[in-house]
Amino acid sequence: MKKVIAIYGKGGIGKSSTASNIAAAAALSGKKVLIIGCDPKSDSSITLLGGKRIPTVLDLLKEKQTIAKEDVIFEGFGGVLCMEVGGPEPGVGCAGRGIIVAIETLKKIYPEFMDNDLIIYDVPGDVVCGGFVAPIKKGFVNEVYVLTSGEYMPLYAANNICRGFVRIGMDLGGVICNSRNADRERELVEEFSTKIGSRLIGYIPKDPIVQSCERDGYSVLEKAPDSDIAKVYKQLAVELMNNKTRVKAVPLDDEQLRNLSKKYSE
Ligand code: ADP
Ligand code: SF4
Ligand code: MG
């Protein structure tokens, strides 16, 4: 079965950098990969394209009625295909609605897009509003992950996102920890994952190489391919490609989450 995944998590936790580095790692291992940037910031593919921004589907649709595959799908590092949905004018329209319009457009201009081995939807923010889960509700995504650190707010967001998944009947593929160097972080996120009925499928250390590569406009896999962090992303890509587990998450209540967080800060 083709992997069509989305990674949810608190804003700023590292969804886009994780998505782009995994995309690059999977492509280097011979997979056909498509990344669909769903954040109005349209920054999902920038590090796969040497720091260049590509035209977004929604921006082009404002200019002309029909667009072609070559207008919005660009080949980046390792052959990863990149598309950016774009967003409505700030304060106007619904970003979630825009995602649906863009994906319907993608189906028309690139009908065989599901032939890719891995499709990653890089979704915005932590708000599991109706809009941001649109790709799931519409049946575009068949596997979801939550990305969190061991800090309280990202964990809170991750837990809340799981509530949203339960609400819409979406099973969870697993939890990924993107470290912020919190106390005993791996153990904490491992226990969180187990408590919600899932498992920690990857641990990404905090590494300044991620940001320096990003600043230069590249993924770690392209700019620092021999680094330890590149190996982490490669391993995570393998774990994701092989992962078959799906669970109905059992989110914690507020007190359980607070107690868990306290336990690891003592
Ligand atoms: P999101 O998409 O969740 O909003 P981003 O992917 O844009 O978050 O990441 C936010 C910032 O954190 C970026 O500057 C990114 O380079 C940095 N970052 C993400 N993961 C790591 C990491 N493992 N180590 C160091 N910096 C990271
Ligand atoms: Fe934004 Fe979500 Fe509201 Fe749409 S439903 S306008 S995506 S917050
Ligand atoms: Mg992002």
PDB file of C-alpha atoms and ligand atoms in Angstrom:
ATOM      1  CA  MET A   1       0.000   0.000   0.000  1.00  0.00           C
ATOM      2  CA  LYS A   2       1.174   3.504  -0.786  1.00  0.00           C
ATOM      3  CA  LYS A   3       2.133   5.602   2.178  1.00  0.00           C
ATOM      4  CA  VAL A   4       0.168   8.806   2.379  1.00  0.00           C
ATOM      5  CA  ILE A   5       1.075  10.440   5.619  1.00  0.00           C
ATOM      6  CA  ALA A   6       0.509  13.672   7.525  1.00  0.00           C
ATOM      7  CA  ILE A   7       2.488  14.881  10.512  1.00  0.00           C
ATOM      8  CA  TYR A   8       0.633  16.981  13.071  1.00  0.00           C
ATOM      9  CA  GLY A   9       2.045  18.887  16.024  1.00  0.00           C
ATOM     10  CA  LYS A  10       2.282  22.243  17.722  1.00  0.00           C
ATOM     11  CA  GLY A  11       3.314  25.167  15.507  1.00  0.00           C
ATOM     12  CA  GLY A  12       7.099  25.538  15.437  1.00  0.00           C
ATOM     13  CA  ILE A  13       7.769  22.039  16.748  1.00  0.00           C
ATOM     14  CA  GLY A  14       9.540  20.985  13.543  1.00  0.00           C
ATOM     15  CA  LYS A  15       6.886  19.469  11.262  1.00  0.00           C
ATOM     16  CA  SER A  16       8.209  21.051   8.071  1.00  0.00           C
ATOM     17  CA  SER A  17      11.858  20.315   8.737  1.00  0.00           C
ATOM     18  CA  THR A  18      11.027  16.745   9.703  1.00  0.00           C
ATOM     19  CA  ALA A  19       8.782  16.288   6.659  1.00  0.00           C
ATOM     20  CA  SER A  20      11.354  17.655   4.203  1.00  0.00           C
ATOM     21  CA  ASN A  21      14.270  15.709   5.659  1.00  0.00           C
ATOM     22  CA  ILE A  22      12.271  12.483   5.683  1.00  0.00           C
ATOM     23  CA  ALA A  23      11.186  13.161   2.113  1.00  0.00           C
ATOM     24  CA  ALA A  24      14.822  13.625   1.068  1.00  0.00           C
ATOM     25  CA  ALA A  25      15.939  10.517   2.964  1.00  0.00           C
ATOM     26  CA  ALA A  26      13.226   8.344   1.422  1.00  0.00           C
ATOM     27  CA  ALA A  27      14.034   9.665  -2.054  1.00  0.00           C
ATOM     28  CA  LEU A  28      17.718   8.847  -1.587  1.00  0.00           C
ATOM     29  CA  SER A  29      16.735   5.285  -0.716  1.00  0.00           C
ATOM     30  CA  GLY A  30      15.052   4.990  -4.110  1.00  0.00           C
ATOM     31  CA  LYS A  31      11.456   5.860  -3.240  1.00  0.00           C
ATOM     32  CA  LYS A  32       9.291   8.102  -5.391  1.00  0.00           C
ATOM     33  CA  VAL A  33       8.259  10.906  -3.067  1.00  0.00           C
ATOM     34  CA  LEU A  34       5.782  13.775  -3.290  1.00  0.00           C
ATOM     35  CA  ILE A  35       5.569  16.457  -0.613  1.00  0.00           C
ATOM     36  CA  ILE A  36       2.449  18.589  -0.452  1.00  0.00           C
ATOM     37  CA  GLY A  37       2.944  21.728   1.594  1.00  0.00           C
ATOM     38  CA  CYS A  38      -0.391  22.667   3.131  1.00  0.00           C
ATOM     39  CA  ASP A  39       0.756  25.556   5.297  1.00  0.00           C
ATOM     40  CA  PRO A  40      -0.168  29.024   4.020  1.00  0.00           C
ATOM     41  CA  LYS A  41       3.490  29.904   4.796  1.00  0.00           C
ATOM     42  CA  SER A  42       4.359  27.617   1.844  1.00  0.00           C
ATOM     43  CA  ASP A  43       7.694  26.652   3.394  1.00  0.00           C
ATOM     44  CA  SER A  44       7.566  22.853   3.207  1.00  0.00           C
ATOM     45  CA  SER A  45       9.614  22.417   0.065  1.00  0.00           C
ATOM     46  CA  ILE A  46      11.969  25.372   0.249  1.00  0.00           C
ATOM     47  CA  THR A  47      14.881  23.322   1.617  1.00  0.00           C
ATOM     48  CA  LEU A  48      14.389  20.737  -1.118  1.00  0.00           C
ATOM     49  CA  LEU A  49      14.681  23.415  -3.787  1.00  0.00           C
ATOM     50  CA  GLY A  50      17.915  25.144  -2.776  1.00  0.00           C
ATOM     51  CA  GLY A  51      16.075  27.857  -0.841  1.00  0.00           C
ATOM     52  CA  LYS A  52      13.767  28.854  -3.708  1.00  0.00           C
ATOM     53  CA  ARG A  53      10.050  29.349  -3.280  1.00  0.00           C
ATOM     54  CA  ILE A  54       7.711  27.866  -5.846  1.00  0.00           C
ATOM     55  CA  PRO A  55       4.409  29.343  -7.049  1.00  0.00           C
ATOM     56  CA  THR A  56       1.510  28.072  -4.977  1.00  0.00           C
ATOM     57  CA  VAL A  57      -1.619  26.446  -6.358  1.00  0.00           C
ATOM     58  CA  LEU A  58      -3.946  28.946  -4.713  1.00  0.00           C
ATOM     59  CA  ASP A  59      -1.956  31.946  -5.930  1.00  0.00           C
ATOM     60  CA  LEU A  60      -1.985  30.655  -9.508  1.00  0.00           C
ATOM     61  CA  LEU A  61      -5.680  29.861  -9.346  1.00  0.00           C
ATOM     62  CA  LYS A  62      -6.276  33.527  -8.509  1.00  0.00           C
ATOM     63  CA  GLU A  63      -4.534  34.475 -11.758  1.00  0.00           C
ATOM     64  CA  LYS A  64      -5.871  31.867 -14.161  1.00  0.00           C
ATOM     65  CA  GLN A  65      -8.596  29.268 -14.293  1.00  0.00           C
ATOM     66  CA  THR A  66      -6.562  26.325 -15.484  1.00  0.00           C
ATOM     67  CA  ILE A  67      -3.086  25.421 -14.443  1.00  0.00           C
ATOM     68  CA  ALA A  68      -0.717  22.719 -15.634  1.00  0.00           C
ATOM     69  CA  LYS A  69       1.361  20.225 -13.695  1.00  0.00           C
ATOM     70  CA  GLU A  70       4.587  22.060 -14.619  1.00  0.00           C
ATOM     71  CA  ASP A  71       3.209  25.297 -13.119  1.00  0.00           C
ATOM     72  CA  VAL A  72       2.997  23.941  -9.589  1.00  0.00           C
ATOM     73  CA  ILE A  73       4.952  20.680  -9.289  1.00  0.00           C
ATOM     74  CA  PHE A  74       8.718  21.000  -9.168  1.00  0.00           C
ATOM     75  CA  GLU A  75      11.410  18.420  -8.811  1.00  0.00           C
ATOM     76  CA  GLY A  76      13.676  18.995  -5.830  1.00  0.00           C
ATOM     77  CA  PHE A  77      16.631  17.263  -4.219  1.00  0.00           C
ATOM     78  CA  GLY A  78      16.798  13.512  -4.838  1.00  0.00           C
ATOM     79  CA  GLY A  79      13.884  13.773  -7.260  1.00  0.00           C
ATOM     80  CA  VAL A  80      11.337  14.669  -4.562  1.00  0.00           C
ATOM     81  CA  LEU A  81       8.303  16.238  -6.221  1.00  0.00           C
ATOM     82  CA  CYS A  82       7.173  19.376  -4.443  1.00  0.00           C
ATOM     83  CA  MET A  83       3.874  21.215  -4.444  1.00  0.00           C
ATOM     84  CA  GLU A  84       2.741  24.094  -2.243  1.00  0.00           C
ATOM     85  CA  VAL A  85      -0.963  24.692  -1.666  1.00  0.00           C
ATOM     86  CA  GLY A  86      -0.490  28.284  -0.486  1.00  0.00           C
ATOM     87  CA  GLY A  87      -3.104  30.121   1.502  1.00  0.00           C
ATOM     88  CA  PRO A  88      -5.882  32.655   1.406  1.00  0.00           C
ATOM     89  CA  GLU A  89      -5.160  36.336   2.057  1.00  0.00           C
ATOM     90  CA  PRO A  90      -4.521  36.701   5.793  1.00  0.00           C
ATOM     91  CA  GLY A  91      -7.847  37.269   7.509  1.00  0.00           C
ATOM     92  CA  VAL A  92      -9.872  36.106   4.532  1.00  0.00           C
ATOM     93  CA  GLY A  93     -11.121  32.651   3.561  1.00  0.00           C
ATOM     94  CA  CYS A  94     -10.407  29.262   5.101  1.00  0.00           C
ATOM     95  CA  ALA A  95      -6.986  27.621   4.815  1.00  0.00           C
ATOM     96  CA  GLY A  96      -8.580  24.186   5.136  1.00  0.00           C
ATOM     97  CA  ARG A  97     -10.943  24.865   2.262  1.00  0.00           C
ATOM     98  CA  GLY A  98      -7.937  25.983   0.222  1.00  0.00           C
ATOM     99  CA  ILE A  99      -6.226  22.646   0.859  1.00  0.00           C
ATOM    100  CA  ILE A 100      -9.215  20.794  -0.574  1.00  0.00           C
ATOM    101  CA  VAL A 101      -9.339  23.018  -3.653  1.00  0.00           C
ATOM    102  CA  ALA A 102      -5.613  22.496  -4.216  1.00  0.00           C
ATOM    103  CA  ILE A 103      -5.823  18.721  -3.891  1.00  0.00           C
ATOM    104  CA  GLU A 104      -8.772  18.545  -6.239  1.00  0.00           C
ATOM    105  CA  THR A 105      -6.637  20.552  -8.674  1.00  0.00           C
ATOM    106  CA  LEU A 106      -3.710  18.167  -8.148  1.00  0.00           C
ATOM    107  CA  LYS A 107      -5.930  15.206  -9.056  1.00  0.00           C
ATOM    108  CA  LYS A 108      -6.815  16.873 -12.351  1.00  0.00           C
ATOM    109  CA  ILE A 109      -3.356  18.008 -13.404  1.00  0.00           C
ATOM    110  CA  TYR A 110      -1.467  14.937 -12.112  1.00  0.00           C
ATOM    111  CA  PRO A 111      -3.983  12.057 -12.013  1.00  0.00           C
ATOM    112  CA  GLU A 112      -1.301   9.462 -11.352  1.00  0.00           C
ATOM    113  CA  PHE A 113       0.069  11.238  -8.257  1.00  0.00           C
ATOM    114  CA  MET A 114      -0.915   8.268  -6.088  1.00  0.00           C
ATOM    115  CA  ASP A 115       1.736   6.206  -7.890  1.00  0.00           C
ATOM    116  CA  ASN A 116       4.360   7.782  -5.644  1.00  0.00           C
ATOM    117  CA  ASP A 117       5.662   5.471  -2.898  1.00  0.00           C
ATOM    118  CA  LEU A 118       5.442   8.149  -0.235  1.00  0.00           C
ATOM    119  CA  ILE A 119       3.236  11.219  -0.164  1.00  0.00           C
ATOM    120  CA  ILE A 120       3.734  13.581   2.750  1.00  0.00           C
ATOM    121  CA  TYR A 121       1.182  16.226   3.607  1.00  0.00           C
ATOM    122  CA  ASP A 122       2.948  18.905   5.617  1.00  0.00           C
ATOM    123  CA  VAL A 123       0.057  20.390   7.540  1.00  0.00           C
ATOM    124  CA  PRO A 124       0.013  23.682   9.429  1.00  0.00           C
ATOM    125  CA  GLY A 125      -0.216  24.410  13.138  1.00  0.00           C
ATOM    126  CA  ASP A 126      -1.621  22.408  15.972  1.00  0.00           C
ATOM    127  CA  VAL A 127      -5.207  23.533  15.642  1.00  0.00           C
ATOM    128  CA  VAL A 128      -7.239  20.494  14.823  1.00  0.00           C
ATOM    129  CA  CYS A 129     -10.037  22.603  13.440  1.00  0.00           C
ATOM    130  CA  GLY A 130     -12.241  21.203  10.729  1.00  0.00           C
ATOM    131  CA  GLY A 131     -10.008  22.897   8.170  1.00  0.00           C
ATOM    132  CA  PHE A 132      -6.673  21.455   9.100  1.00  0.00           C
ATOM    133  CA  VAL A 133      -7.927  17.891   9.232  1.00  0.00           C
ATOM    134  CA  ALA A 134      -9.516  18.325   5.815  1.00  0.00           C
ATOM    135  CA  PRO A 135      -6.949  16.049   4.102  1.00  0.00           C
ATOM    136  CA  ILE A 136      -7.894  13.265   6.526  1.00  0.00           C
ATOM    137  CA  LYS A 137     -11.622  13.821   6.370  1.00  0.00           C
ATOM    138  CA  LYS A 138     -11.536  13.826   2.597  1.00  0.00           C
ATOM    139  CA  GLY A 139      -9.730  10.489   2.642  1.00  0.00           C
ATOM    140  CA  PHE A 140      -6.533  11.870   1.099  1.00  0.00           C
ATOM    141  CA  VAL A 141      -4.338  10.674   3.986  1.00  0.00           C
ATOM    142  CA  ASN A 142      -4.083   7.096   5.244  1.00  0.00           C
ATOM    143  CA  GLU A 143      -1.587   7.478   8.072  1.00  0.00           C
ATOM    144  CA  VAL A 144      -1.088  10.192  10.680  1.00  0.00           C
ATOM    145  CA  TYR A 145       1.689  10.926  13.129  1.00  0.00           C
ATOM    146  CA  VAL A 146       2.127  13.381  15.959  1.00  0.00           C
ATOM    147  CA  LEU A 147       5.379  15.202  16.460  1.00  0.00           C
ATOM    148  CA  THR A 148       6.204  16.500  19.929  1.00  0.00           C
ATOM    149  CA  SER A 149       9.058  17.335  22.225  1.00  0.00           C
ATOM    150  CA  GLY A 150       9.058  16.550  25.946  1.00  0.00           C
ATOM    151  CA  GLU A 151       8.012  20.097  26.810  1.00  0.00           C
ATOM    152  CA  TYR A 152       4.593  20.542  28.311  1.00  0.00           C
ATOM    153  CA  MET A 153       2.919  22.667  25.631  1.00  0.00           C
ATOM    154  CA  PRO A 154       3.924  20.524  22.632  1.00  0.00           C
ATOM    155  CA  LEU A 155       2.804  17.455  24.595  1.00  0.00           C
ATOM    156  CA  TYR A 156      -0.448  19.187  25.429  1.00  0.00           C
ATOM    157  CA  ALA A 157      -0.939  19.965  21.736  1.00  0.00           C
ATOM    158  CA  ALA A 158      -0.055  16.391  20.731  1.00  0.00           C
ATOM    159  CA  ASN A 159      -2.581  15.025  23.195  1.00  0.00           C
ATOM    160  CA  ASN A 160      -5.225  17.426  21.942  1.00  0.00           C
ATOM    161  CA  ILE A 161      -4.508  16.485  18.339  1.00  0.00           C
ATOM    162  CA  CYS A 162      -5.068  12.832  19.301  1.00  0.00           C
ATOM    163  CA  ARG A 163      -8.448  13.867  20.671  1.00  0.00           C
ATOM    164  CA  GLY A 164      -9.210  15.311  17.265  1.00  0.00           C
ATOM    165  CA  PHE A 165      -8.146  12.072  15.559  1.00  0.00           C
ATOM    166  CA  VAL A 166     -10.444  10.054  17.814  1.00  0.00           C
ATOM    167  CA  ARG A 167     -13.273  12.454  17.051  1.00  0.00           C
ATOM    168  CA  ILE A 168     -12.951  11.937  13.313  1.00  0.00           C
ATOM    169  CA  GLY A 169     -12.223   8.205  13.582  1.00  0.00           C
ATOM    170  CA  MET A 170      -8.582   8.392  12.418  1.00  0.00           C
ATOM    171  CA  ASP A 171      -6.143   5.882  13.883  1.00  0.00           C
ATOM    172  CA  LEU A 172      -2.665   6.979  14.914  1.00  0.00           C
ATOM    173  CA  GLY A 173       0.465   5.650  13.184  1.00  0.00           C
ATOM    174  CA  GLY A 174       2.821   6.701  15.963  1.00  0.00           C
ATOM    175  CA  VAL A 175       4.572   9.455  17.858  1.00  0.00           C
ATOM    176  CA  ILE A 176       7.835  11.139  16.834  1.00  0.00           C
ATOM    177  CA  CYS A 177       9.923  13.068  19.345  1.00  0.00           C
ATOM    178  CA  ASN A 178      11.736  16.156  18.084  1.00  0.00           C
ATOM    179  CA  SER A 179      13.995  16.982  20.994  1.00  0.00           C
ATOM    180  CA  ARG A 180      14.191  20.329  22.721  1.00  0.00           C
ATOM    181  CA  ASN A 181      16.609  18.958  25.261  1.00  0.00           C
ATOM    182  CA  ALA A 182      13.947  18.667  27.961  1.00  0.00           C
ATOM    183  CA  ASP A 183      14.709  16.514  31.036  1.00  0.00           C
ATOM    184  CA  ARG A 184      14.761  12.760  30.288  1.00  0.00           C
ATOM    185  CA  GLU A 185      12.903  13.633  27.128  1.00  0.00           C
ATOM    186  CA  ARG A 186      13.024  10.316  25.311  1.00  0.00           C
ATOM    187  CA  GLU A 187      11.677   8.420  28.321  1.00  0.00           C
ATOM    188  CA  LEU A 188       8.951  10.996  28.848  1.00  0.00           C
ATOM    189  CA  VAL A 189       7.735  10.925  25.251  1.00  0.00           C
ATOM    190  CA  GLU A 190       8.034   7.142  25.229  1.00  0.00           C
ATOM    191  CA  GLU A 191       5.782   6.931  28.286  1.00  0.00           C
ATOM    192  CA  PHE A 192       3.364   9.452  26.778  1.00  0.00           C
ATOM    193  CA  SER A 193       3.207   7.361  23.589  1.00  0.00           C
ATOM    194  CA  THR A 194       2.547   4.147  25.501  1.00  0.00           C
ATOM    195  CA  LYS A 195      -0.044   5.797  27.732  1.00  0.00           C
ATOM    196  CA  ILE A 196      -2.057   6.965  24.730  1.00  0.00           C
ATOM    197  CA  GLY A 197      -1.881   3.420  23.320  1.00  0.00           C
ATOM    198  CA  SER A 198       0.716   4.156  20.640  1.00  0.00           C
ATOM    199  CA  ARG A 199       4.499   3.972  20.387  1.00  0.00           C
ATOM    200  CA  LEU A 200       7.485   6.212  19.862  1.00  0.00           C
ATOM    201  CA  ILE A 201       8.681   5.462  16.384  1.00  0.00           C
ATOM    202  CA  GLY A 202      11.523   7.965  16.212  1.00  0.00           C
ATOM    203  CA  TYR A 203      13.651  10.314  18.298  1.00  0.00           C
ATOM    204  CA  ILE A 204      15.281  13.296  16.569  1.00  0.00           C
ATOM    205  CA  PRO A 205      17.956  15.022  18.645  1.00  0.00           C
ATOM    206  CA  LYS A 206      18.152  18.803  18.690  1.00  0.00           C
ATOM    207  CA  ASP A 207      21.030  19.600  16.381  1.00  0.00           C
ATOM    208  CA  PRO A 208      22.177  23.035  15.153  1.00  0.00           C
ATOM    209  CA  ILE A 209      22.962  21.451  11.754  1.00  0.00           C
ATOM    210  CA  VAL A 210      19.205  21.319  11.056  1.00  0.00           C
ATOM    211  CA  GLN A 211      18.930  25.077  11.341  1.00  0.00           C
ATOM    212  CA  SER A 212      22.164  25.943   9.590  1.00  0.00           C
ATOM    213  CA  CYS A 213      21.204  23.794   6.588  1.00  0.00           C
ATOM    214  CA  GLU A 214      17.747  25.347   6.609  1.00  0.00           C
ATOM    215  CA  ARG A 215      19.260  28.839   6.674  1.00  0.00           C
ATOM    216  CA  ASP A 216      21.297  27.996   3.575  1.00  0.00           C
ATOM    217  CA  GLY A 217      18.177  26.604   1.884  1.00  0.00           C
ATOM    218  CA  TYR A 218      18.946  22.886   2.053  1.00  0.00           C
ATOM    219  CA  SER A 219      17.867  19.740   3.809  1.00  0.00           C
ATOM    220  CA  VAL A 220      20.352  18.018   6.091  1.00  0.00           C
ATOM    221  CA  LEU A 221      20.433  15.112   3.653  1.00  0.00           C
ATOM    222  CA  GLU A 222      21.727  17.384   0.912  1.00  0.00           C
ATOM    223  CA  LYS A 223      24.020  19.737   2.811  1.00  0.00           C
ATOM    224  CA  ALA A 224      25.327  17.480   5.593  1.00  0.00           C
ATOM    225  CA  PRO A 225      24.790  13.940   4.298  1.00  0.00           C
ATOM    226  CA  ASP A 226      27.442  12.388   6.544  1.00  0.00           C
ATOM    227  CA  SER A 227      26.229  13.977   9.765  1.00  0.00           C
ATOM    228  CA  ASP A 228      24.698  11.990  12.627  1.00  0.00           C
ATOM    229  CA  ILE A 229      21.432  13.866  12.213  1.00  0.00           C
ATOM    230  CA  ALA A 230      21.240  12.814   8.544  1.00  0.00           C
ATOM    231  CA  LYS A 231      21.459   9.201   9.742  1.00  0.00           C
ATOM    232  CA  VAL A 232      18.608   9.854  12.176  1.00  0.00           C
ATOM    233  CA  TYR A 233      16.350  11.092   9.377  1.00  0.00           C
ATOM    234  CA  LYS A 234      17.348   8.126   7.185  1.00  0.00           C
ATOM    235  CA  GLN A 235      16.449   5.717   9.977  1.00  0.00           C
ATOM    236  CA  LEU A 236      13.171   7.505  10.617  1.00  0.00           C
ATOM    237  CA  ALA A 237      12.278   7.310   6.926  1.00  0.00           C
ATOM    238  CA  VAL A 238      12.858   3.531   7.059  1.00  0.00           C
ATOM    239  CA  GLU A 239      10.729   3.221  10.228  1.00  0.00           C
ATOM    240  CA  LEU A 240       7.928   5.199   8.614  1.00  0.00           C
ATOM    241  CA  MET A 241       8.015   3.201   5.402  1.00  0.00           C
ATOM    242  CA  ASN A 242       7.876  -0.072   7.381  1.00  0.00           C
ATOM    243  CA  ASN A 243       5.386   0.976  10.025  1.00  0.00           C
ATOM    244  CA  LYS A 244       2.135  -0.913   9.853  1.00  0.00           C
ATOM    245  CA  THR A 245       0.785  -0.198  13.321  1.00  0.00           C
ATOM    246  CA  ARG A 246      -2.312   1.931  13.707  1.00  0.00           C
ATOM    247  CA  VAL A 247      -4.120   2.480  16.964  1.00  0.00           C
ATOM    248  CA  LYS A 248      -7.161   4.275  18.165  1.00  0.00           C
ATOM    249  CA  ALA A 249      -5.429   6.725  20.489  1.00  0.00           C
ATOM    250  CA  VAL A 250      -6.552   7.084  24.093  1.00  0.00           C
ATOM    251  CA  PRO A 251      -5.786  10.719  24.932  1.00  0.00           C
ATOM    252  CA  LEU A 252      -4.906  11.616  28.517  1.00  0.00           C
ATOM    253  CA  ASP A 253      -7.008  13.921  30.633  1.00  0.00           C
ATOM    254  CA  ASP A 254      -5.461  17.205  31.789  1.00  0.00           C
ATOM    255  CA  GLU A 255      -4.452  15.872  35.186  1.00  0.00           C
ATOM    256  CA  GLN A 256      -2.788  12.757  33.792  1.00  0.00           C
ATOM    257  CA  LEU A 257      -0.815  14.875  31.351  1.00  0.00           C
ATOM    258  CA  ARG A 258       0.296  17.325  34.048  1.00  0.00           C
ATOM    259  CA  ASN A 259       1.337  14.470  36.334  1.00  0.00           C
ATOM    260  CA  LEU A 260       3.306  12.798  33.572  1.00  0.00           C
ATOM    261  CA  SER A 261       5.108  16.026  32.768  1.00  0.00           C
ATOM    262  CA  LYS A 262       5.864  16.668  36.479  1.00  0.00           C
ATOM    263  CA  LYS A 263       7.191  13.151  36.977  1.00  0.00           C
ATOM    264  CA  TYR A 264       9.991  13.822  34.504  1.00  0.00           C
ATOM    265  CA  SER A 265      10.916  17.281  35.725  1.00  0.00           C
ATOM    266  CA  GLU A 266      11.591  16.179  39.306  1.00  0.00           C
TER     267      GLU A 266
HETATM  268  P1  ADP B   1       6.719  23.641  12.071  1.00  0.00           P
HETATM  269  O1  ADP B   1       6.631  23.237  10.644  1.00  0.00           O
HETATM  270  O2  ADP B   1       6.227  22.593  13.017  1.00  0.00           O
HETATM  271  O3  ADP B   1       6.053  24.953  12.363  1.00  0.00           O
HETATM  272  P2  ADP B   1       9.528  23.977  11.495  1.00  0.00           P
HETATM  273  O4  ADP B   1       9.829  22.717  10.802  1.00  0.00           O
HETATM  274  O5  ADP B   1       9.374  25.209  10.671  1.00  0.00           O
HETATM  275  O6  ADP B   1       8.265  23.837  12.453  1.00  0.00           O
HETATM  276  O7  ADP B   1      10.686  24.156  12.586  1.00  0.00           O
HETATM  277  C1  ADP B   1      10.813  25.276  13.422  1.00  0.00           C
HETATM  278  C2  ADP B   1      12.294  25.578  13.631  1.00  0.00           C
HETATM  279  O8  ADP B   1      12.887  24.531  14.405  1.00  0.00           O
HETATM  280  C3  ADP B   1      13.076  25.640  12.324  1.00  0.00           C
HETATM  281  O9  ADP B   1      13.958  26.730  12.357  1.00  0.00           O
HETATM  282  C4  ADP B   1      13.815  24.313  12.281  1.00  0.00           C
HETATM  283  O10 ADP B   1      15.038  24.397  11.596  1.00  0.00           O
HETATM  284  C5  ADP B   1      14.049  24.054  13.758  1.00  0.00           C
HETATM  285  N1  ADP B   1      14.215  22.608  14.041  1.00  0.00           N
HETATM  286  C6  ADP B   1      13.339  21.617  13.757  1.00  0.00           C
HETATM  287  N2  ADP B   1      13.817  20.418  14.152  1.00  0.00           N
HETATM  288  C7  ADP B   1      15.045  20.644  14.702  1.00  0.00           C
HETATM  289  C8  ADP B   1      16.049  19.803  15.299  1.00  0.00           C
HETATM  290  N3  ADP B   1      15.883  18.490  15.422  1.00  0.00           N
HETATM  291  N4  ADP B   1      17.175  20.403  15.748  1.00  0.00           N
HETATM  292  C9  ADP B   1      17.350  21.731  15.641  1.00  0.00           C
HETATM  293  N5  ADP B   1      16.447  22.577  15.097  1.00  0.00           N
HETATM  294  C10 ADP B   1      15.296  22.053  14.635  1.00  0.00           C
HETATM  295 FE1  SF4 B   2      -8.794  28.447   9.493  1.00  0.00          FE
HETATM  296 FE2  SF4 B   2      -9.636  26.101  10.389  1.00  0.00          FE
HETATM  297 FE3  SF4 B   2     -11.228  28.185  10.553  1.00  0.00          FE
HETATM  298 FE4  SF4 B   2     -10.683  27.178   8.165  1.00  0.00          FE
HETATM  299  S1  SF4 B   2     -11.808  26.140   9.782  1.00  0.00           S
HETATM  300  S2  SF4 B   2     -10.719  29.360   8.722  1.00  0.00           S
HETATM  301  S3  SF4 B   2      -8.587  26.497   8.474  1.00  0.00           S
HETATM  302  S4  SF4 B   2      -9.287  27.939  11.630  1.00  0.00           S
HETATM  303 MG    MG B   3       5.569  24.063   9.058  1.00  0.00          MG
END
